[in-house]
């Protein structure tokens, strides 16, 4: 039989796929009908997902830069070189001079091994990944409010809730199967409130669409809280028994009247009142949010402000409620769970917690560093400062995904040692000293954790292409060469170890996963059924905490010289830096060129036609893009996706960081726009 | 008229496997899917999510390889001549493939596969969950099959529709028994019972009442998330995208399944798109199924299989569409 069940590699929804192989090539993909998440459906990316695997542009052999040019080398030469250079850099500059980037595209097992390589072998907590750029503020914000930084509830609870509030998420485009469930729920009578500067497909179904200006989320959310308190729609029992900090919060939001908030956000006062009432009057209500909340200088505060609303109305700890961050990458939840973060060991034990660290030291047989490591965004700056000398990047493409591209490239070029492990020669890999060719998801197995904390096995469908090697094997080979043996024969053996060290994964064994559609953490032991929703009787931190927060204006705002606010994001048909989707013809046809969405009134003022090429300029650089009309964008706000290497929007964004989570401000950049003629 | 004991189906397939690649529904991680079987006991008589269209018209296929050397182009292509049996194909799915036949009548890639594929249809002994084929041909075939099996209890009743079908009966004669008149009557009553249980959805004549601006089309368009799933599982959708994949002075041309619900399907090089709005794309799909195709071929491009509903993330339902069109399209 030639069909294998596996999991989609794109977004955090984690849909089940049935993949058919003929003559060592994938010939078809079908949605898994009985999978609890996708239930027989897929988005267009899922349907076309397999095609990049057979791209002739795949890396086939290890590459080393000799005299400025990449040459093919043997695995032995490449791996020996990586081990030698890591050792040399460590000896010369110390373990904290090396930065590791793990990957939200790789499996739990691979992320686990990479952070182990950093911590147990090199001896540094300098390990981070692209969650820094998407949901690091969720982790910090929700840990502060609830004690756990993950989606509190489950996807299918959309079908049992009474109201849904979506803020900063274009759900049908970026988490299409979740978006479709929201549409289905609304068709059956669930109320829907949207807050988003852009009109999105879900707006078709919304009872209220609040189009607030980018960067004004805290004001809007405080305004909704103000209405809920004033109208006495808050849950007094819940606040009394399960939360702390309410009085201070109540005092603070007093001044956030609908009129005051309207001035800041541009949303009419009556819409704020209506939106707040729908959310608060529902017996059960769910909040969904994504990058529109997190990718701000005030990212952590935005997340806390979202959590405040749920605490205020008692919408946490039961089915059909919760604060539900939609995780972007297929395994960004897992990469965080596995300790691909500079401050957490696998299972969220803090690196500076001497008591908890002991458990890991016993299993790993070494003393571990206790100093919190560097975030990805900080590390780039420290390369410039000369403190970071070596970097090891697994399956990430910071040249396109990180803010302020010129600075990133300059930093990578300055490194004494850069190794990149990927499936294509990415824009980042081009700057490496050595490139290690990895396999795609179809050529190995492992586990991914989706946005609702569901850990699932993805099965191997094909043998590795050409001379490529699975990521977990590459890490083992390097570790062995550094004198710390990693002798795992399969991903299963790695998961066995994860079961031992990370209590929330305690009962998530390979055997159980291979017979099921996954298990949701926390799952403490082999008999535990998994946890569909968190904080049922008590919050992870004890009591839920209200954070009283003032709205602060973003660091950069439109002015006479740069009269537009640019917000960045993604389009339905492309995936992140386009490494995979741009090699899939139907997807590339759908979104082949860099675009900028503009309001027709702005276009008229600037005398710009539809589809015309324009130059977008910020304080840091310029890019060109084709104009698309979005009549529902607020005036003087434009939207630009970040997929395109020919027009990298992160040349324009600034390196303003959230002081708590270090997430960059990717949603508010002041720009000007001129036609290119 | 023949019959075969159900218990003998695995052996029947094992004999076919000596000469053919056998494609049939099987279980993969809890799902019934069409797959290339390695042994007869993998077979299950269950309804699948997708039609087996991809075995005559693959999701993706290389059309030819090209090379540019010494100022000369050379092209190389191969046709798939694998001998296949599709075992268990439903009447709706086989009718869908007959719609493809008229579209691909000059397509060598399609024709080669089609010609080399034996169709062992399974008439429906009970209605499927979402089918509405009553007015679109019904649960049993009168023609088009090589063999047609019908579940009559302990046995499958077998009808022979072609010489290739008889040849298979010869190949497997040790497992085959002669059917009786009673068996035939049982078959007829099984099919009649299925027809009775199918929903009463009238389709014939719908092309005359479809109007350009029906609110139901707009309603569906506002929900559609452009996944293409309805096109991909449909037994009769045939559109494809063509792309060249260059590799150092050489490369190949491939085609893969396309969807009329994707905006880029009709976008032109300038960026202009005659079907810019979701509404016009949705209308194209529905009108093509129930009007345009009919006007050319006197048959609907829908066989009532209900697969598009099963795979649709937002549950757009052709049964609902048809009913509402008859009621004025509101």
mmCIF file of N, CA and C in Angstrom, chain A residues 2 19-29 50-51 54 461-462, chain B residues 36 54-55 57-61 257:
data_model
loop_
_atom_site.group_PDB
_atom_site.id
_atom_site.type_symbol
_atom_site.label_atom_id
_atom_site.label_comp_id
_atom_site.label_asym_id
_atom_site.label_seq_id
_atom_site.Cartn_x
_atom_site.Cartn_y
_atom_site.Cartn_z
ATOM 1 N N UNK A 2 0.389 2.260 -0.676
ATOM 2 C CA UNK A 2 1.283 3.377 -0.971
ATOM 3 C C UNK A 2 0.824 4.695 -0.345
ATOM 4 N N UNK A 19 -0.881 10.941 2.340
ATOM 5 C CA UNK A 19 0.050 11.231 1.251
ATOM 6 C C UNK A 19 0.310 9.944 0.464
ATOM 7 N N UNK A 20 0.198 10.027 -0.861
ATOM 8 C CA UNK A 20 0.450 8.845 -1.683
ATOM 9 C C UNK A 20 1.765 8.989 -2.441
ATOM 10 N N UNK A 21 2.512 7.890 -2.491
ATOM 11 C CA UNK A 21 3.840 7.906 -3.112
ATOM 12 C C UNK A 21 3.863 6.932 -4.273
ATOM 13 N N UNK A 22 4.480 7.340 -5.361
ATOM 14 C CA UNK A 22 4.700 6.413 -6.457
ATOM 15 C C UNK A 22 6.108 6.627 -6.984
ATOM 16 N N UNK A 23 6.857 5.556 -7.089
ATOM 17 C CA UNK A 23 8.193 5.642 -7.654
ATOM 18 C C UNK A 23 9.028 6.725 -6.956
ATOM 19 N N UNK A 24 9.059 6.704 -5.668
ATOM 20 C CA UNK A 24 9.830 7.610 -4.822
ATOM 21 C C UNK A 24 9.440 9.085 -4.970
ATOM 22 N N UNK A 25 8.272 9.330 -5.523
ATOM 23 C CA UNK A 25 7.771 10.709 -5.563
ATOM 24 C C UNK A 25 6.375 10.752 -4.957
ATOM 25 N N UNK A 26 6.097 11.874 -4.293
ATOM 26 C CA UNK A 26 4.737 12.045 -3.798
ATOM 27 C C UNK A 26 3.859 12.410 -4.981
ATOM 28 N N UNK A 27 2.762 11.679 -5.151
ATOM 29 C CA UNK A 27 1.885 11.976 -6.275
ATOM 30 C C UNK A 27 0.556 12.588 -5.847
ATOM 31 N N UNK A 28 0.201 12.431 -4.579
ATOM 32 C CA UNK A 28 -1.031 13.107 -4.178
ATOM 33 C C UNK A 28 -1.113 13.306 -2.671
ATOM 34 N N UNK A 29 -1.949 14.276 -2.315
ATOM 35 C CA UNK A 29 -2.240 14.562 -0.917
ATOM 36 C C UNK A 29 -3.746 14.668 -0.777
ATOM 37 N N UNK A 50 3.019 19.195 -0.771
ATOM 38 C CA UNK A 50 4.127 18.281 -1.037
ATOM 39 C C UNK A 50 5.047 18.752 -2.149
ATOM 40 N N UNK A 51 4.637 19.757 -2.921
ATOM 41 C CA UNK A 51 5.341 19.992 -4.181
ATOM 42 C C UNK A 51 6.753 20.547 -4.036
ATOM 43 N N UNK A 54 9.978 18.104 -4.120
ATOM 44 C CA UNK A 54 10.641 17.619 -5.326
ATOM 45 C C UNK A 54 11.220 18.763 -6.166
ATOM 46 N N UNK A 461 7.509 9.418 4.846
ATOM 47 C CA UNK A 461 6.828 8.991 3.640
ATOM 48 C C UNK A 461 7.835 8.589 2.563
ATOM 49 N N UNK A 462 8.971 9.294 2.528
ATOM 50 C CA UNK A 462 9.988 9.092 1.491
ATOM 51 C C UNK A 462 11.352 8.875 2.139
ATOM 52 N N UNK B 36 -2.977 2.019 -3.953
ATOM 53 C CA UNK B 36 -2.496 0.877 -4.724
ATOM 54 C C UNK B 36 -2.290 -0.254 -3.721
ATOM 55 N N UNK B 54 -7.645 10.638 -9.561
ATOM 56 C CA UNK B 54 -6.198 10.865 -9.727
ATOM 57 C C UNK B 54 -5.482 9.695 -10.395
ATOM 58 N N UNK B 55 -6.143 8.530 -10.505
ATOM 59 C CA UNK B 55 -5.462 7.401 -11.136
ATOM 60 C C UNK B 55 -5.577 7.426 -12.659
ATOM 61 N N UNK B 57 -6.105 10.776 -13.971
ATOM 62 C CA UNK B 57 -5.736 12.184 -14.174
ATOM 63 C C UNK B 57 -5.049 12.639 -12.879
ATOM 64 N N UNK B 58 -3.720 12.448 -12.805
ATOM 65 C CA UNK B 58 -3.001 12.650 -11.541
ATOM 66 C C UNK B 58 -3.045 14.085 -11.023
ATOM 67 N N UNK B 59 -2.901 14.223 -9.721
ATOM 68 C CA UNK B 59 -2.843 15.557 -9.104
ATOM 69 C C UNK B 59 -1.731 16.388 -9.727
ATOM 70 N N UNK B 60 -0.625 15.722 -10.004
ATOM 71 C CA UNK B 60 0.504 16.423 -10.635
ATOM 72 C C UNK B 60 1.155 15.452 -11.596
ATOM 73 N N UNK B 61 1.517 15.910 -12.807
ATOM 74 C CA UNK B 61 2.241 15.003 -13.708
ATOM 75 C C UNK B 61 3.207 15.776 -14.600
ATOM 76 N N UNK B 257 -3.425 19.963 -10.665
ATOM 77 C CA UNK B 257 -4.832 20.324 -10.532
ATOM 78 C C UNK B 257 -4.982 21.791 -10.133
#
